[in-house]
């Protein structure tokens, strides 16, 4: 195996918009937990998670995590301007 074949960790900007394209559902819970923590540390209280439209696996994983996270006040699918059902908007406590 070449060194180039190893996947490097991806730097994710903490700006309130988390794009999950390219991530597997098994990676999302831990990633989302760390992202929400980082948002709170930066004072970001509202944001958007882009999970794509697809068959809904990432969306369901994201919604299950948000539903059970005490840091999350509310969440809802995006409106037409913010990704429609391919994104979820959230508000943190």
C-alpha positions as a Python dict, from the first residue, in 0.01 Angstrom:
ca = {
    (1, 'X'): (0, 0, 0),
    (2, 'X'): (136, 339, -96),
    (3, 'X'): (146, 625, 148),
    (4, 'X'): (-72, 825, -93),
    (5, 'X'): (-342, 559, -62),
    (6, 'X'): (-395, 637, 306),
    (7, 'X'): (-675, 884, 360),
    (8, 'X'): (-564, 1197, 542),
    (9, 'X'): (-786, 1344, 813),
    (10, 'X'): (-1013, 1610, 671),
    (11, 'X'): (-1006, 1960, 822),
    (12, 'X'): (-1362, 2080, 873),
    (13, 'X'): (-1424, 2453, 910),
    (14, 'X'): (-1630, 2545, 1217),
    (15, 'X'): (-1859, 2805, 1059),
    (16, 'X'): (-2209, 2670, 1126),
    (17, 'X'): (-2234, 2477, 800),
    (18, 'X'): (-2136, 2110, 808),
    (19, 'X'): (-2131, 1934, 470),
    (20, 'X'): (-2153, 1557, 514),
    (21, 'X'): (-2101, 1469, 147),
    (22, 'X'): (-1826, 1209, 138),
    (23, 'X'): (-1884, 1082, 492),
    (24, 'X'): (-2025, 740, 576),
    (25, 'X'): (-2326, 709, 811),
    (26, 'X'): (-2101, 526, 1059),
    (27, 'X'): (-1881, 838, 1084),
    (28, 'X'): (-2160, 1089, 1132),
    (29, 'X'): (-2254, 1050, 1501),
    (30, 'X'): (-1903, 1114, 1632),
    (31, 'X'): (-1837, 1386, 1374),
    (32, 'X'): (-2163, 1563, 1455),
    (33, 'X'): (-2096, 1543, 1829),
    (34, 'X'): (-1755, 1706, 1786),
    (35, 'X'): (-1891, 1964, 1542),
    (36, 'X'): (-2171, 2076, 1776),
    (37, 'X'): (-1920, 2102, 2061),
    (38, 'X'): (-1691, 2316, 1845),
    (39, 'X'): (-1983, 2538, 1738),
    (40, 'X'): (-2073, 2607, 2100),
    (41, 'X'): (-1709, 2682, 2184),
    (42, 'X'): (-1707, 2941, 1902),
    (43, 'X'): (-2043, 3088, 2006),
    (44, 'X'): (-2226, 2955, 1700),
    (45, 'X'): (-2586, 2886, 1802),
    (46, 'X'): (-2750, 2826, 1465),
    (47, 'X'): (-2632, 2630, 1167),
    (48, 'X'): (-2702, 2390, 887),
    (49, 'X'): (-2603, 2030, 825),
    (50, 'X'): (-2595, 1933, 458),
    (51, 'X'): (-2669, 1562, 434),
    (52, 'X'): (-2793, 1546, 77),
    (53, 'X'): (-3121, 1411, -54),
    (54, 'X'): (-3026, 1056, -160),
    (55, 'X'): (-3215, 773, 7),
    (56, 'X'): (-3224, 945, 347),
    (57, 'X'): (-2975, 740, 546),
    (58, 'X'): (-2757, 1037, 644),
    (59, 'X'): (-3064, 1253, 713),
    (60, 'X'): (-3209, 988, 946),
    (61, 'X'): (-2876, 950, 1126),
    (62, 'X'): (-2843, 1328, 1169),
    (63, 'X'): (-3201, 1367, 1294),
    (64, 'X'): (-3163, 1080, 1543),
    (65, 'X'): (-2847, 1239, 1683),
    (66, 'X'): (-2998, 1589, 1704),
    (67, 'X'): (-3319, 1457, 1864),
    (68, 'X'): (-3124, 1299, 2150),
    (69, 'X'): (-2864, 1572, 2205),
    (70, 'X'): (-2942, 1800, 2502),
    (71, 'X'): (-2742, 2084, 2341),
    (72, 'X'): (-2994, 2103, 2054),
    (73, 'X'): (-3297, 2325, 2112),
    (74, 'X'): (-3456, 2258, 1774),
    (75, 'X'): (-3394, 2132, 1424),
    (76, 'X'): (-3589, 2117, 1099),
    (77, 'X'): (-3538, 2047, 732),
    (78, 'X'): (-3415, 2346, 536),
    (79, 'X'): (-3640, 2573, 336),
    (80, 'X'): (-3595, 2612, -39),
    (81, 'X'): (-3319, 2871, 11),
    (82, 'X'): (-3119, 2653, 250),
    (83, 'X'): (-3118, 2314, 84),
    (84, 'X'): (-3476, 2192, 117),
    (85, 'X'): (-3488, 1831, 240),
    (86, 'X'): (-3117, 1789, 160),
    (87, 'X'): (-3019, 1994, 465),
    (88, 'X'): (-3121, 2033, 828),
    (89, 'X'): (-3109, 2362, 1017),
    (90, 'X'): (-3038, 2350, 1390),
    (91, 'X'): (-3045, 2578, 1694),
    (92, 'X'): (-2822, 2512, 1995),
    (93, 'X'): (-2886, 2601, 2359),
}
